[in-house]
């Protein structure tokens, strides 16, 4: 069973998943998307991976930049870490990790 989460942490996971999936639909042209939510000791992790077009994280347009910045700010707001790895023609992986009480 998942631990009890504060409303802020719940909202963070929901909004980051929502933004990541919307970005996949809008930009990635992916055939497959995987989403995993798992608990490792005192860490709750969300992984979203697609096999889409990918992108260079250092070279994104203003709209993408705003969405990525918003996801990072949400993660930081609950003491979490957001990692985004992507390469053109390879796909994208987004990982959110937040410390939770067991």
Tab-separated table of C-alpha atoms in Angstrom:
chain	number	residue	atom	x	y	z
A	1	UNK	CA	0.000	0.000	0.000
A	2	UNK	CA	1.133	3.513	-0.713
A	3	UNK	CA	1.838	5.799	2.226
A	4	UNK	CA	-0.485	8.632	3.164
A	5	UNK	CA	0.468	11.667	1.090
A	6	UNK	CA	-0.125	15.319	1.756
A	7	UNK	CA	-2.456	17.090	-0.676
A	8	UNK	CA	0.541	19.014	-2.058
A	9	UNK	CA	2.450	15.808	-2.829
A	10	UNK	CA	-0.643	14.218	-4.399
A	11	UNK	CA	-1.148	17.301	-6.575
A	12	UNK	CA	2.524	17.292	-7.555
A	13	UNK	CA	2.412	13.696	-8.802
A	14	UNK	CA	-0.890	14.267	-10.590
A	15	UNK	CA	0.139	17.503	-12.328
A	16	UNK	CA	3.568	16.235	-13.389
A	17	UNK	CA	2.040	13.044	-14.805
A	18	UNK	CA	-0.585	15.135	-16.585
A	19	UNK	CA	1.970	17.524	-18.103
A	20	UNK	CA	4.315	14.706	-19.130
A	21	UNK	CA	1.529	12.751	-20.839
A	22	UNK	CA	0.196	15.880	-22.560
A	23	UNK	CA	3.706	16.624	-23.843
A	24	UNK	CA	3.990	13.072	-25.139
A	25	UNK	CA	0.694	13.381	-26.998
A	26	UNK	CA	1.463	16.861	-28.329
A	27	UNK	CA	5.110	16.539	-29.298
A	28	UNK	CA	6.548	13.014	-29.177
A	29	UNK	CA	4.722	11.067	-31.884
A	30	UNK	CA	5.275	8.048	-29.615
A	31	UNK	CA	3.975	4.555	-30.279
A	32	UNK	CA	4.305	3.462	-26.642
A	33	UNK	CA	4.239	5.196	-23.282
A	34	UNK	CA	4.952	3.500	-19.953
A	35	UNK	CA	4.047	4.969	-16.581
A	36	UNK	CA	5.123	3.422	-13.283
A	37	UNK	CA	4.480	4.514	-9.712
A	38	UNK	CA	6.570	2.706	-7.139
A	39	UNK	CA	7.768	3.011	-3.593
A	40	UNK	CA	11.375	2.286	-2.688
A	41	UNK	CA	11.869	2.509	1.052
A	42	UNK	CA	11.074	6.156	1.853
A	43	UNK	CA	10.963	7.340	-1.781
A	44	UNK	CA	7.875	7.462	-3.971
A	45	UNK	CA	8.830	7.494	-7.643
A	46	UNK	CA	6.943	8.200	-10.832
A	47	UNK	CA	8.506	7.110	-14.120
A	48	UNK	CA	7.099	8.069	-17.506
A	49	UNK	CA	8.904	6.777	-20.570
A	50	UNK	CA	8.048	7.105	-24.248
A	51	UNK	CA	9.571	5.876	-27.484
A	52	UNK	CA	8.866	9.113	-29.311
A	53	UNK	CA	10.915	11.657	-31.173
A	54	UNK	CA	12.755	12.861	-28.085
A	55	UNK	CA	14.289	16.308	-27.858
A	56	UNK	CA	17.394	18.155	-26.823
A	57	UNK	CA	16.578	19.489	-23.316
A	58	UNK	CA	18.880	22.463	-23.952
A	59	UNK	CA	17.063	23.421	-27.158
A	60	UNK	CA	13.319	23.660	-26.517
A	61	UNK	CA	10.764	26.265	-27.539
A	62	UNK	CA	9.208	28.721	-25.090
A	63	UNK	CA	6.056	26.643	-24.512
A	64	UNK	CA	8.025	23.483	-23.755
A	65	UNK	CA	10.420	25.440	-21.559
A	66	UNK	CA	7.510	26.778	-19.513
A	67	UNK	CA	6.027	23.287	-19.046
A	68	UNK	CA	9.367	21.743	-18.079
A	69	UNK	CA	10.119	24.592	-15.685
A	70	UNK	CA	6.673	24.177	-14.118
A	71	UNK	CA	7.292	20.473	-13.525
A	72	UNK	CA	10.663	21.203	-11.899
A	73	UNK	CA	9.112	23.889	-9.671
A	74	UNK	CA	6.313	21.555	-8.575
A	75	UNK	CA	8.848	18.883	-7.627
A	76	UNK	CA	11.023	21.341	-5.710
A	77	UNK	CA	7.938	22.696	-3.936
A	78	UNK	CA	7.419	19.350	-2.197
A	79	UNK	CA	11.115	18.618	-1.658
A	80	UNK	CA	11.270	16.300	-4.647
A	81	UNK	CA	13.620	15.809	-7.560
A	82	UNK	CA	12.605	15.768	-11.214
A	83	UNK	CA	14.947	14.272	-13.792
A	84	UNK	CA	14.314	14.513	-17.514
A	85	UNK	CA	16.447	12.593	-19.962
A	86	UNK	CA	15.792	12.754	-23.672
A	87	UNK	CA	17.590	12.472	-26.958
A	88	UNK	CA	16.321	13.154	-30.460
A	89	UNK	CA	15.001	9.960	-32.109
A	90	UNK	CA	15.388	7.966	-28.853
A	91	UNK	CA	12.516	9.083	-26.619
A	92	UNK	CA	12.092	10.665	-23.230
A	93	UNK	CA	12.158	9.500	-19.615
A	94	UNK	CA	10.761	11.644	-16.819
A	95	UNK	CA	11.415	10.575	-13.231
A	96	UNK	CA	9.921	12.235	-10.166
A	97	UNK	CA	11.159	11.191	-6.733
A	98	UNK	CA	9.747	12.478	-3.447
A	99	UNK	CA	10.654	11.412	0.080
A	100	UNK	CA	7.639	10.085	1.982
A	101	UNK	CA	6.996	8.620	5.409
A	102	UNK	CA	6.841	4.812	5.383
